[in-house]
Each structure stands twice: as structure tokens, then as C-alpha cells.
PDB file of C-alpha atoms in Angstrom:
ATOM      1  CA  UNK A   1     106.968 151.240  -9.989  1.00 49.00           C
ATOM      2  CA  UNK A   2     109.749 149.246 -11.684  1.00 47.00           C
ATOM      3  CA  UNK A   3     107.164 147.418 -13.811  1.00 55.00           C
ATOM      4  CA  UNK A   4     105.636 150.733 -14.869  1.00 50.00           C
ATOM      5  CA  UNK A   5     109.052 152.097 -15.884  1.00 48.00           C
ATOM      6  CA  UNK A   6     109.736 148.927 -17.864  1.00 56.00           C
ATOM      7  CA  UNK A   7     106.404 149.243 -19.696  1.00 59.00           C
ATOM      8  CA  UNK A   8     107.288 152.816 -20.555  1.00 58.00           C
ATOM      9  CA  UNK A   9     110.703 151.811 -21.862  1.00 66.00           C
ATOM     10  CA  UNK A  10     109.212 149.027 -23.968  1.00 71.00           C
ATOM     11  CA  UNK A  11     106.690 151.467 -25.434  1.00 76.00           C
ATOM     12  CA  UNK A  12     109.453 153.925 -26.351  1.00 77.00           C
ATOM     13  CA  UNK A  13     111.444 151.143 -28.042  1.00 74.00           C
ATOM     14  CA  UNK A  14     108.422 150.073 -30.111  1.00 77.00           C
ATOM     15  CA  UNK A  15     107.702 153.641 -31.211  1.00 74.00           C
ATOM     16  CA  UNK A  16     111.362 154.220 -32.063  1.00 71.00           C
ATOM     17  CA  UNK A  17     111.495 151.114 -34.253  1.00 81.00           C
ATOM     18  CA  UNK A  18     108.161 151.897 -35.952  1.00 79.00           C
ATOM     19  CA  UNK A  19     109.189 155.473 -36.708  1.00 81.00           C
ATOM     20  CA  UNK A  20     112.501 154.321 -38.165  1.00 80.00           C
ATOM     21  CA  UNK A  21     110.637 152.028 -40.558  1.00 81.00           C
ATOM     22  CA  UNK A  22     108.141 154.728 -41.516  1.00 81.00           C
ATOM     23  CA  UNK A  23     110.641 157.566 -41.926  1.00 80.00           C
ATOM     24  CA  UNK A  24     113.657 156.105 -43.689  1.00 81.00           C
ATOM     25  CA  UNK A  25     114.047 152.316 -43.706  1.00 88.00           C
ATOM     26  CA  UNK A  26     113.083 150.380 -46.833  1.00 87.00           C
ATOM     27  CA  UNK A  27     110.613 147.505 -46.686  1.00 91.00           C
ATOM     28  CA  UNK A  28     112.963 145.453 -48.851  1.00 95.00           C
ATOM     29  CA  UNK A  29     116.620 145.722 -49.786  1.00 97.00           C
ATOM     30  CA  UNK A  30     116.803 147.918 -52.924  1.00 97.00           C
ATOM     31  CA  UNK A  31     119.003 147.315 -55.960  1.00 98.00           C
ATOM     32  CA  UNK A  32     121.373 149.807 -57.555  1.00 98.00           C
ATOM     33  CA  UNK A  33     122.181 149.049 -61.184  1.00 98.00           C
ATOM     34  CA  UNK A  34     125.669 150.513 -60.957  1.00 97.00           C
ATOM     35  CA  UNK A  35     128.085 151.727 -58.296  1.00 96.00           C
ATOM     36  CA  UNK A  36     127.267 155.230 -57.050  1.00 95.00           C
ATOM     37  CA  UNK A  37     129.682 158.101 -56.674  1.00 97.00           C
ATOM     38  CA  UNK A  38     131.410 158.265 -53.267  1.00 97.00           C
ATOM     39  CA  UNK A  39     129.322 161.296 -52.262  1.00 97.00           C
ATOM     40  CA  UNK A  40     126.047 159.658 -53.339  1.00 97.00           C
ATOM     41  CA  UNK A  41     126.897 156.471 -51.527  1.00 97.00           C
ATOM     42  CA  UNK A  42     127.765 158.236 -48.297  1.00 95.00           C
ATOM     43  CA  UNK A  43     124.716 160.495 -48.447  1.00 96.00           C
ATOM     44  CA  UNK A  44     122.148 157.875 -49.472  1.00 96.00           C
ATOM     45  CA  UNK A  45     123.402 154.688 -47.809  1.00 96.00           C
ATOM     46  CA  UNK A  46     126.287 155.014 -45.329  1.00 94.00           C
ATOM     47  CA  UNK A  47     124.912 158.044 -43.494  1.00 91.00           C
ATOM     48  CA  UNK A  48     121.335 156.709 -43.184  1.00 92.00           C
ATOM     49  CA  UNK A  49     122.795 153.243 -42.397  1.00 93.00           C
ATOM     50  CA  UNK A  50     120.692 151.418 -44.998  1.00 96.00           C
ATOM     51  CA  UNK A  51     121.623 148.260 -46.926  1.00 98.00           C
ATOM     52  CA  UNK A  52     121.468 147.906 -50.684  1.00 98.00           C
ATOM     53  CA  UNK A  53     122.511 145.433 -53.376  1.00 98.00           C
ATOM     54  CA  UNK A  54     124.777 146.834 -56.089  1.00 98.00           C
ATOM     55  CA  UNK A  55     124.947 145.293 -59.536  1.00 98.00           C
ATOM     56  CA  UNK A  56     127.744 145.755 -62.063  1.00 98.00           C
ATOM     57  CA  UNK A  57     130.168 146.785 -59.327  1.00 98.00           C
ATOM     58  CA  UNK A  58     132.924 144.261 -60.076  1.00 98.00           C
ATOM     59  CA  UNK A  59     132.178 142.916 -63.550  1.00 97.00           C
ATOM     60  CA  UNK A  60     135.809 143.528 -64.446  1.00 97.00           C
ATOM     61  CA  UNK A  61     137.176 141.110 -61.827  1.00 98.00           C
ATOM     62  CA  UNK A  62     138.809 138.055 -63.448  1.00 98.00           C
ATOM     63  CA  UNK A  63     137.572 136.017 -60.449  1.00 98.00           C
ATOM     64  CA  UNK A  64     134.043 135.929 -61.892  1.00 98.00           C
ATOM     65  CA  UNK A  65     135.151 133.718 -64.745  1.00 97.00           C
ATOM     66  CA  UNK A  66     138.294 132.163 -63.287  1.00 98.00           C
ATOM     67  CA  UNK A  67     137.248 130.845 -59.892  1.00 98.00           C
ATOM     68  CA  UNK A  68     136.090 127.410 -60.950  1.00 97.00           C
ATOM     69  CA  UNK A  69     136.981 124.380 -58.813  1.00 96.00           C
ATOM     70  CA  UNK A  70     139.521 123.395 -61.471  1.00 97.00           C
ATOM     71  CA  UNK A  71     141.237 126.783 -61.370  1.00 98.00           C
ATOM     72  CA  UNK A  72     141.262 126.941 -57.585  1.00 98.00           C
ATOM     73  CA  UNK A  73     142.673 123.420 -57.379  1.00 97.00           C
ATOM     74  CA  UNK A  74     145.422 124.254 -59.859  1.00 97.00           C
ATOM     75  CA  UNK A  75     146.244 127.567 -58.193  1.00 97.00           C
ATOM     76  CA  UNK A  76     145.959 126.528 -54.544  1.00 97.00           C
ATOM     77  CA  UNK A  77     145.892 122.732 -54.446  1.00 96.00           C
ATOM     78  CA  UNK A  78     148.753 122.160 -52.006  1.00 96.00           C
ATOM     79  CA  UNK A  79     148.121 125.321 -50.003  1.00 95.00           C
ATOM     80  CA  UNK A  80     147.268 124.636 -46.340  1.00 96.00           C
ATOM     81  CA  UNK A  81     144.350 126.728 -45.111  1.00 95.00           C
ATOM     82  CA  UNK A  82     142.204 126.989 -41.989  1.00 95.00           C
ATOM     83  CA  UNK A  83     138.714 125.449 -42.286  1.00 97.00           C
ATOM     84  CA  UNK A  84     135.870 125.560 -39.761  1.00 97.00           C
ATOM     85  CA  UNK A  85     134.306 122.137 -39.150  1.00 98.00           C
ATOM     86  CA  UNK A  86     131.076 121.508 -37.218  1.00 98.00           C
ATOM     87  CA  UNK A  87     128.690 118.561 -36.906  1.00 97.00           C
ATOM     88  CA  UNK A  88     125.647 120.506 -38.134  1.00 96.00           C
ATOM     89  CA  UNK A  89     126.859 123.628 -39.945  1.00 97.00           C
ATOM     90  CA  UNK A  90     126.255 125.945 -36.993  1.00 95.00           C
ATOM     91  CA  UNK A  91     129.502 127.598 -35.935  1.00 90.00           C
ATOM     92  CA  UNK A  92     129.755 130.433 -33.423  1.00 96.00           C
ATOM     93  CA  UNK A  93     126.233 129.738 -32.245  1.00 97.00           C
ATOM     94  CA  UNK A  94     124.367 129.003 -29.023  1.00 97.00           C
ATOM     95  CA  UNK A  95     123.919 125.232 -28.691  1.00 95.00           C
ATOM     96  CA  UNK A  96     122.629 123.522 -25.540  1.00 94.00           C
ATOM     97  CA  UNK A  97     123.232 126.631 -23.475  1.00 96.00           C
ATOM     98  CA  UNK A  98     126.812 127.207 -24.616  1.00 97.00           C
ATOM     99  CA  UNK A  99     128.448 129.410 -27.229  1.00 98.00           C
ATOM    100  CA  UNK A 100     130.051 126.755 -29.402  1.00 98.00           C
ATOM    101  CA  UNK A 101     132.795 127.565 -31.879  1.00 97.00           C
ATOM    102  CA  UNK A 102     133.936 125.312 -34.741  1.00 97.00           C
ATOM    103  CA  UNK A 103     136.933 123.046 -34.802  1.00 97.00           C
ATOM    104  CA  UNK A 104     139.569 124.959 -36.754  1.00 96.00           C
ATOM    105  CA  UNK A 105     141.208 122.385 -38.986  1.00 96.00           C
ATOM    106  CA  UNK A 106     144.279 122.826 -41.193  1.00 96.00           C
ATOM    107  CA  UNK A 107     143.961 121.092 -44.549  1.00 96.00           C
ATOM    108  CA  UNK A 108     145.067 121.555 -48.133  1.00 97.00           C
ATOM    109  CA  UNK A 109     142.808 123.423 -50.507  1.00 97.00           C
ATOM    110  CA  UNK A 110     142.552 120.307 -52.680  1.00 98.00           C
ATOM    111  CA  UNK A 111     141.279 118.323 -49.682  1.00 97.00           C
ATOM    112  CA  UNK A 112     138.621 120.968 -49.064  1.00 97.00           C
ATOM    113  CA  UNK A 113     137.560 120.870 -52.718  1.00 98.00           C
ATOM    114  CA  UNK A 114     137.292 117.067 -52.476  1.00 97.00           C
ATOM    115  CA  UNK A 115     134.793 117.617 -49.646  1.00 97.00           C
ATOM    116  CA  UNK A 116     132.855 120.320 -51.523  1.00 96.00           C
ATOM    117  CA  UNK A 117     132.692 118.186 -54.656  1.00 96.00           C
ATOM    118  CA  UNK A 118     131.580 115.084 -52.732  1.00 96.00           C
ATOM    119  CA  UNK A 119     134.637 113.048 -53.648  1.00 96.00           C
ATOM    120  CA  UNK A 120     135.277 111.818 -50.110  1.00 94.00           C
ATOM    121  CA  UNK A 121     133.159 110.364 -47.332  1.00 90.00           C
ATOM    122  CA  UNK A 122     133.205 112.606 -44.293  1.00 90.00           C
ATOM    123  CA  UNK A 123     131.269 113.641 -41.224  1.00 93.00           C
ATOM    124  CA  UNK A 124     130.638 117.262 -40.417  1.00 96.00           C
ATOM    125  CA  UNK A 125     130.137 120.474 -42.365  1.00 97.00           C
ATOM    126  CA  UNK A 126     133.091 122.417 -43.780  1.00 98.00           C
ATOM    127  CA  UNK A 127     133.307 126.190 -44.214  1.00 98.00           C
ATOM    128  CA  UNK A 128     136.126 128.633 -44.940  1.00 97.00           C
ATOM    129  CA  UNK A 129     134.959 131.499 -42.760  1.00 94.00           C
ATOM    130  CA  UNK A 130     138.027 132.917 -41.068  1.00 89.00           C
ATOM    131  CA  UNK A 131     137.570 136.672 -40.733  1.00 86.00           C
ATOM    132  CA  UNK A 132     141.076 138.043 -40.206  1.00 90.00           C
ATOM    133  CA  UNK A 133     141.768 139.093 -43.803  1.00 96.00           C
ATOM    134  CA  UNK A 134     142.306 135.465 -44.750  1.00 95.00           C
ATOM    135  CA  UNK A 135     142.320 136.305 -48.462  1.00 96.00           C
ATOM    136  CA  UNK A 136     145.335 138.590 -48.186  1.00 95.00           C
ATOM    137  CA  UNK A 137     147.038 136.551 -45.447  1.00 94.00           C
ATOM    138  CA  UNK A 138     146.360 132.926 -46.430  1.00 93.00           C
ATOM    139  CA  UNK A 139     145.494 133.153 -50.124  1.00 96.00           C
ATOM    140  CA  UNK A 140     147.506 135.990 -51.693  1.00 96.00           C
ATOM    141  CA  UNK A 141     147.683 133.946 -54.910  1.00 97.00           C
ATOM    142  CA  UNK A 142     144.079 134.973 -55.587  1.00 98.00           C
ATOM    143  CA  UNK A 143     144.551 138.707 -55.105  1.00 97.00           C
ATOM    144  CA  UNK A 144     145.394 139.228 -58.794  1.00 97.00           C
ATOM    145  CA  UNK A 145     141.841 138.061 -59.617  1.00 98.00           C
ATOM    146  CA  UNK A 146     140.094 140.824 -57.661  1.00 98.00           C
ATOM    147  CA  UNK A 147     140.731 144.417 -56.591  1.00 96.00           C
ATOM    148  CA  UNK A 148     142.505 144.884 -53.271  1.00 94.00           C
ATOM    149  CA  UNK A 149     139.883 147.436 -52.263  1.00 95.00           C
ATOM    150  CA  UNK A 150     136.772 149.233 -53.547  1.00 97.00           C
ATOM    151  CA  UNK A 151     137.914 152.698 -54.706  1.00 96.00           C
ATOM    152  CA  UNK A 152     134.575 154.517 -54.377  1.00 97.00           C
ATOM    153  CA  UNK A 153     134.042 153.039 -50.892  1.00 97.00           C
ATOM    154  CA  UNK A 154     137.557 154.086 -49.873  1.00 96.00           C
ATOM    155  CA  UNK A 155     136.771 157.625 -50.987  1.00 96.00           C
ATOM    156  CA  UNK A 156     133.396 157.666 -49.260  1.00 95.00           C
ATOM    157  CA  UNK A 157     134.924 156.619 -45.929  1.00 94.00           C
ATOM    158  CA  UNK A 158     138.361 158.170 -46.327  1.00 92.00           C
ATOM    159  CA  UNK A 159     140.128 154.899 -45.579  1.00 93.00           C
ATOM    160  CA  UNK A 160     141.117 151.505 -46.952  1.00 95.00           C
ATOM    161  CA  UNK A 161     139.522 148.217 -45.840  1.00 97.00           C
ATOM    162  CA  UNK A 162     140.792 146.684 -42.608  1.00 95.00           C
ATOM    163  CA  UNK A 163     140.229 143.132 -43.846  1.00 96.00           C
ATOM    164  CA  UNK A 164     139.515 141.258 -47.076  1.00 97.00           C
ATOM    165  CA  UNK A 165     137.978 137.841 -46.447  1.00 97.00           C
ATOM    166  CA  UNK A 166     137.396 134.753 -48.604  1.00 98.00           C
ATOM    167  CA  UNK A 167     134.368 132.489 -48.102  1.00 98.00           C
ATOM    168  CA  UNK A 168     133.730 128.988 -49.430  1.00 98.00           C
ATOM    169  CA  UNK A 169     131.576 126.288 -47.925  1.00 96.00           C
ATOM    170  CA  UNK A 170     128.845 123.709 -48.003  1.00 97.00           C
ATOM    171  CA  UNK A 171     125.141 124.484 -48.217  1.00 97.00           C
ATOM    172  CA  UNK A 172     124.560 123.354 -44.623  1.00 97.00           C
ATOM    173  CA  UNK A 173     126.989 125.952 -43.240  1.00 97.00           C
ATOM    174  CA  UNK A 174     125.078 128.707 -41.455  1.00 96.00           C
ATOM    175  CA  UNK A 175     126.242 131.992 -39.935  1.00 97.00           C
ATOM    176  CA  UNK A 176     124.122 132.591 -36.842  1.00 97.00           C
ATOM    177  CA  UNK A 177     122.399 135.904 -36.149  1.00 98.00           C
ATOM    178  CA  UNK A 178     124.882 138.547 -34.995  1.00 97.00           C
ATOM    179  CA  UNK A 179     126.127 142.078 -35.706  1.00 94.00           C
ATOM    180  CA  UNK A 180     129.521 143.610 -36.527  1.00 92.00           C
ATOM    181  CA  UNK A 181     130.932 147.106 -36.151  1.00 89.00           C
ATOM    182  CA  UNK A 182     132.253 146.963 -39.717  1.00 92.00           C
ATOM    183  CA  UNK A 183     130.945 148.574 -42.881  1.00 96.00           C
ATOM    184  CA  UNK A 184     130.731 145.489 -45.065  1.00 97.00           C
ATOM    185  CA  UNK A 185     130.783 145.116 -48.856  1.00 98.00           C
ATOM    186  CA  UNK A 186     129.930 141.482 -49.580  1.00 98.00           C
ATOM    187  CA  UNK A 187     130.725 140.329 -53.133  1.00 98.00           C
ATOM    188  CA  UNK A 188     129.355 136.979 -54.335  1.00 98.00           C
ATOM    189  CA  UNK A 189     131.624 135.412 -56.963  1.00 98.00           C
ATOM    190  CA  UNK A 190     129.681 132.191 -57.611  1.00 98.00           C
ATOM    191  CA  UNK A 191     126.449 130.736 -56.254  1.00 98.00           C
ATOM    192  CA  UNK A 192     124.085 132.678 -54.018  1.00 98.00           C
ATOM    193  CA  UNK A 193     123.963 133.976 -50.448  1.00 98.00           C
ATOM    194  CA  UNK A 194     120.720 134.429 -48.511  1.00 98.00           C
ATOM    195  CA  UNK A 195     120.708 137.060 -45.783  1.00 98.00           C
ATOM    196  CA  UNK A 196     118.205 137.744 -43.033  1.00 98.00           C
ATOM    197  CA  UNK A 197     118.748 141.362 -41.958  1.00 98.00           C
ATOM    198  CA  UNK A 198     117.464 143.369 -39.010  1.00 97.00           C
ATOM    199  CA  UNK A 199     118.251 147.054 -38.415  1.00 96.00           C
ATOM    200  CA  UNK A 200     119.906 148.291 -35.216  1.00 93.00           C
ATOM    201  CA  UNK A 201     116.591 149.911 -34.272  1.00 92.00           C
ATOM    202  CA  UNK A 202     115.184 146.392 -33.780  1.00 94.00           C
ATOM    203  CA  UNK A 203     117.811 145.666 -31.118  1.00 93.00           C
ATOM    204  CA  UNK A 204     115.255 145.896 -28.252  1.00 91.00           C
ATOM    205  CA  UNK A 205     113.389 142.910 -29.733  1.00 95.00           C
ATOM    206  CA  UNK A 206     116.450 140.695 -30.177  1.00 95.00           C
ATOM    207  CA  UNK A 207     117.361 138.539 -27.156  1.00 96.00           C
ATOM    208  CA  UNK A 208     120.870 138.300 -25.788  1.00 95.00           C
ATOM    209  CA  UNK A 209     122.379 136.062 -23.144  1.00 96.00           C
ATOM    210  CA  UNK A 210     125.785 135.261 -21.643  1.00 96.00           C
ATOM    211  CA  UNK A 211     127.106 131.815 -22.558  1.00 97.00           C
ATOM    212  CA  UNK A 212     130.138 129.778 -21.603  1.00 97.00           C
ATOM    213  CA  UNK A 213     132.323 129.335 -24.692  1.00 98.00           C
ATOM    214  CA  UNK A 214     133.097 125.864 -26.003  1.00 98.00           C
ATOM    215  CA  UNK A 215     134.659 124.268 -29.078  1.00 98.00           C
ATOM    216  CA  UNK A 216     133.656 121.320 -31.235  1.00 98.00           C
ATOM    217  CA  UNK A 217     136.211 118.530 -31.463  1.00 97.00           C
ATOM    218  CA  UNK A 218     135.907 115.521 -33.743  1.00 96.00           C
ATOM    219  CA  UNK A 219     136.846 112.273 -32.060  1.00 94.00           C
ATOM    220  CA  UNK A 220     138.645 109.286 -33.590  1.00 90.00           C
ATOM    221  CA  UNK A 221     135.333 107.534 -34.362  1.00 91.00           C
ATOM    222  CA  UNK A 222     134.107 110.586 -36.302  1.00 90.00           C
ATOM    223  CA  UNK A 223     131.625 111.895 -33.773  1.00 94.00           C
ATOM    224  CA  UNK A 224     131.827 115.430 -32.409  1.00 97.00           C
ATOM    225  CA  UNK A 225     132.128 116.359 -28.775  1.00 97.00           C
ATOM    226  CA  UNK A 226     131.801 119.790 -27.176  1.00 96.00           C
ATOM    227  CA  UNK A 227     134.775 120.860 -25.103  1.00 97.00           C
ATOM    228  CA  UNK A 228     133.891 123.661 -22.721  1.00 96.00           C
ATOM    229  CA  UNK A 229     136.429 126.445 -22.203  1.00 95.00           C
ATOM    230  CA  UNK A 230     136.054 126.724 -18.452  1.00 91.00           C
ATOM    231  CA  UNK A 231     138.797 129.334 -18.039  1.00 92.00           C
ATOM    232  CA  UNK A 232     137.285 131.752 -20.587  1.00 94.00           C
ATOM    233  CA  UNK A 233     134.834 134.570 -19.925  1.00 96.00           C
ATOM    234  CA  UNK A 234     131.215 134.158 -20.968  1.00 96.00           C
ATOM    235  CA  UNK A 235     130.251 135.453 -24.407  1.00 96.00           C
ATOM    236  CA  UNK A 236     127.217 137.681 -25.100  1.00 95.00           C
ATOM    237  CA  UNK A 237     125.322 136.132 -28.010  1.00 97.00           C
ATOM    238  CA  UNK A 238     121.877 135.810 -29.576  1.00 98.00           C
ATOM    239  CA  UNK A 239     120.204 132.458 -28.783  1.00 97.00           C
ATOM    240  CA  UNK A 240     117.363 132.938 -31.269  1.00 97.00           C
ATOM    241  CA  UNK A 241     117.320 131.231 -34.677  1.00 97.00           C
ATOM    242  CA  UNK A 242     115.491 133.527 -37.140  1.00 97.00           C
ATOM    243  CA  UNK A 243     114.700 130.532 -39.371  1.00 97.00           C
ATOM    244  CA  UNK A 244     112.463 129.106 -36.628  1.00 96.00           C
ATOM    245  CA  UNK A 245     112.152 131.701 -33.842  1.00 97.00           C
ATOM    246  CA  UNK A 246     110.741 130.517 -30.529  1.00 96.00           C
ATOM    247  CA  UNK A 247     108.182 133.268 -29.967  1.00 96.00           C
ATOM    248  CA  UNK A 248     107.018 131.706 -26.723  1.00 96.00           C
ATOM    249  CA  UNK A 249     110.440 132.026 -25.111  1.00 96.00           C
ATOM    250  CA  UNK A 250     111.386 135.196 -27.016  1.00 96.00           C
ATOM    251  CA  UNK A 251     108.049 136.961 -27.363  1.00 95.00           C
ATOM    252  CA  UNK A 252     109.586 140.386 -28.037  1.00 93.00           C
ATOM    253  CA  UNK A 253     111.024 139.135 -31.352  1.00 96.00           C
ATOM    254  CA  UNK A 254     107.499 139.197 -32.786  1.00 95.00           C
ATOM    255  CA  UNK A 255     107.898 142.998 -32.966  1.00 93.00           C
ATOM    256  CA  UNK A 256     110.998 142.721 -35.175  1.00 95.00           C
ATOM    257  CA  UNK A 257     110.686 143.080 -38.934  1.00 94.00           C
ATOM    258  CA  UNK A 258     113.458 141.071 -40.621  1.00 96.00           C
ATOM    259  CA  UNK A 259     114.320 141.615 -44.276  1.00 97.00           C
ATOM    260  CA  UNK A 260     115.179 138.675 -46.542  1.00 97.00           C
ATOM    261  CA  UNK A 261     117.502 139.243 -49.476  1.00 97.00           C
ATOM    262  CA  UNK A 262     119.384 137.025 -51.884  1.00 98.00           C
ATOM    263  CA  UNK A 263     122.701 138.079 -53.359  1.00 98.00           C
ATOM    264  CA  UNK A 264     123.623 136.289 -56.577  1.00 98.00           C
ATOM    265  CA  UNK A 265     126.917 135.891 -58.401  1.00 98.00           C
ATOM    266  CA  UNK A 266     128.170 139.253 -59.623  1.00 98.00           C
ATOM    267  CA  UNK A 267     126.204 141.211 -57.008  1.00 98.00           C
ATOM    268  CA  UNK A 268     127.508 143.153 -54.017  1.00 98.00           C
ATOM    269  CA  UNK A 269     125.628 143.651 -50.753  1.00 98.00           C
ATOM    270  CA  UNK A 270     126.321 146.761 -48.738  1.00 98.00           C
ATOM    271  CA  UNK A 271     125.732 145.589 -45.164  1.00 98.00           C
ATOM    272  CA  UNK A 272     125.927 148.603 -42.845  1.00 95.00           C
ATOM    273  CA  UNK A 273     127.670 148.387 -39.505  1.00 92.00           C
ATOM    274  CA  UNK A 274     125.614 147.086 -36.576  1.00 91.00           C
ATOM    275  CA  UNK A 275     122.870 145.543 -38.718  1.00 96.00           C
ATOM    276  CA  UNK A 276     122.021 142.068 -37.448  1.00 97.00           C
ATOM    277  CA  UNK A 277     122.484 139.378 -40.071  1.00 98.00           C
ATOM    278  CA  UNK A 278     122.068 135.641 -40.537  1.00 98.00           C
ATOM    279  CA  UNK A 279     123.621 134.032 -43.629  1.00 98.00           C
ATOM    280  CA  UNK A 280     123.147 130.888 -45.691  1.00 98.00           C
ATOM    281  CA  UNK A 281     124.541 129.943 -49.103  1.00 97.00           C
ATOM    282  CA  UNK A 282     124.214 127.524 -51.975  1.00 98.00           C
ATOM    283  CA  UNK A 283     126.652 124.618 -52.024  1.00 98.00           C
ATOM    284  CA  UNK A 284     130.166 125.636 -53.025  1.00 97.00           C
ATOM    285  CA  UNK A 285     129.346 129.342 -53.108  1.00 98.00           C
ATOM    286  CA  UNK A 286     132.436 131.577 -53.216  1.00 98.00           C
ATOM    287  CA  UNK A 287     132.490 135.163 -51.975  1.00 98.00           C
ATOM    288  CA  UNK A 288     134.800 137.971 -50.936  1.00 98.00           C
ATOM    289  CA  UNK A 289     133.990 140.708 -48.476  1.00 98.00           C
ATOM    290  CA  UNK A 290     135.657 143.964 -47.527  1.00 98.00           C
ATOM    291  CA  UNK A 291     135.472 145.161 -43.920  1.00 96.00           C
ATOM    292  CA  UNK A 292     135.932 148.776 -42.928  1.00 95.00           C
ATOM    293  CA  UNK A 293     136.257 149.137 -39.158  1.00 89.00           C
ATOM    294  CA  UNK A 294     133.908 151.888 -37.908  1.00 78.00           C
ATOM    295  CA  UNK A 295     134.166 151.262 -34.185  1.00 66.00           C
ATOM    296  CA  UNK A 296     134.726 154.938 -33.420  1.00 61.00           C
ATOM    297  CA  UNK A 297     132.265 156.374 -35.915  1.00 64.00           C
ATOM    298  CA  UNK A 298     129.474 158.649 -34.652  1.00 63.00           C
ATOM    299  CA  UNK A 299     126.713 156.253 -35.664  1.00 65.00           C
ATOM    300  CA  UNK A 300     128.549 153.439 -33.901  1.00 65.00           C
ATOM    301  CA  UNK A 301     128.466 155.417 -30.662  1.00 68.00           C
ATOM    302  CA  UNK A 302     124.802 156.243 -31.218  1.00 64.00           C
ATOM    303  CA  UNK A 303     123.771 152.631 -31.702  1.00 68.00           C
ATOM    304  CA  UNK A 304     125.972 151.500 -28.827  1.00 69.00           C
ATOM    305  CA  UNK A 305     123.834 153.743 -26.621  1.00 69.00           C
ATOM    306  CA  UNK A 306     120.729 152.006 -27.946  1.00 69.00           C
ATOM    307  CA  UNK A 307     122.427 148.676 -27.279  1.00 74.00           C
ATOM    308  CA  UNK A 308     123.149 149.707 -23.688  1.00 71.00           C
ATOM    309  CA  UNK A 309     119.561 150.800 -23.111  1.00 68.00           C
ATOM    310  CA  UNK A 310     118.305 147.545 -24.606  1.00 72.00           C
ATOM    311  CA  UNK A 311     120.688 145.674 -22.310  1.00 64.00           C
ATOM    312  CA  UNK A 312     119.068 147.348 -19.343  1.00 49.00           C
ATOM    313  CA  UNK A 313     115.729 146.092 -20.597  1.00 48.00           C
ATOM    314  CA  UNK A 314     117.148 142.587 -21.100  1.00 55.00           C
ATOM    315  CA  UNK A 315     118.325 142.417 -17.488  1.00 47.00           C
ATOM    316  CA  UNK A 316     115.159 143.782 -15.901  1.00 41.00           C
TER     317      UNK A 316
END
């Protein structure tokens, strides 16, 4: 009886995902040649919860021409910032059955640029990826080069961003597959970002597990060890790597339909809340993103219900 119910649930999930693709989801991430009006953006993209890439949305930002390594070194050289360091570029990812976070290292911006520019010998992969409004909190000197918010997005949502984040890292730095409850406007200043995206309706095909958290720590000889946080609660995370998915262990993922998109300098990705995403970048890519917290939005509650139902399927 339980097996029959599970088969029925799996069938419903497949139909739900297929109908979402047929009725309203795009087969690729579309481009808009200019920013829409707030009403158009809410009606066509936020409401339906669909991603898009927007061109010509921040051509007026001085950052597009100013943010060279030379400028950043002059502006921020002695500034101490927080940098994520890992042995392989995978931070906040499932490794050897644990959820392993990066070593958070304090270093000057000039020292980071020395790493990015290959001026020093080092072990590990470096990435500025702190997501607590690090641009406004750690690097306010750069705020004059961008806008502090996106006016048409503010109007569409009726609120200002909850965080403005700065990103800079090496090509080997990878953001593992995950989702956020933020509406996300991701602006690439230099280089290129590559996103793998999956809609919330593909949640039933995406595996989750509970993993003991741990942290990388670089030892005196330069090697990295994994220090388990035995007193911390286990973390729910996705063990699957969409670059090389193990379809034997995670057979259900074969029903997912990921979208691949590349966001180049001067382009803005609208990444809707609760879309799964995996991110890579070209070496030295710089970006800024604006997060709008939608935890209590209607669509958040709707997709949380789907998440709960999928969780029941995961545990059966």
C-alpha cells in the first residue's frame, strides 16, 4: 500500500513539473534589452517566478569602467576583508559525507588581488562570497560606483534590498547547487558568470540529505584539514553536483530539466526566489547582487508546501 501511494505521489510530481514547463516556463533564459517598468516586471517575471537576463540596466554605473585591479588596489589596498578559502573551490558543499564550509580568512584587499593576479604562490582557492551585505558593510568605499538599490525593483516589490553583496574570486571557485528565499538581481561588472538553474517545480527530483557541518582549516604545511563541528546541528543540503550528476545514486534527477545561462559584464540576471542555482565564473570576475527577502511572500509559502511534500517523498 505504501509503495502504491509513493508511486502515485511520484506520478503527480512528474505531471506537475511537466505542466509547469508546458504552460509558463521558458526553455531557455530570455533576454530583455532594457529594464521593464515596475508593473511589467512584477506581472511578467516576479509573479510567474521566471528568470530573465536584463541588458542596459546599469550602463550608467561608474563601476563598469572603474573597477579594474589597479583602481580596486588604490581604493581598497589596505582594507581588511573576509575571504573564503578552500582546497578545491567548493565551499558550502557536501564533501565526504559532511557539509563543509570554507575557512574564513581576514586579509587585505591588496593581498587578495596578488592571489587573483598570480603574483604569489599559494595553495587553495580564494573567493569573496560573504552574503551579509558585505559591500555596504565591508566595502562602503565602492558604493559611490554603483546605485545603492534598483529603483524599478524597489517599486515592483514595495521595499528596498535587504543586502547588497560583492563577489570576486578565482575561476575554480564554485557555488554548489542550492536555493534562497531572496529575489535576486545579479549584476556582473567584469568577466562572466555561468549559472545552472532549476525551477522550484523540479524540487521533487533534487536530492537532499542531512549532513554534519565542518570547516576547512589550512595547516602550517599548507594542506587543508576538515574540522567537524560536532556540537552543531546537521544541515540539509543537496549532495548532487549538476556538472557531473550521479544518476545511478540519484536516479530521480534525470527527470529535472536544468537551464544553462551565461551572464556577461554589463548584464543583470533576475534570479527568482527558491530557484535552485549553481554558479561558476571566469577568473577575477567581479559582481554585485541585490537581495530582497521574500520569506513571507505568498509564493514562498506555496513553494514551501511543495518542498514539504517533496521531503516526505525523500524520507519514504
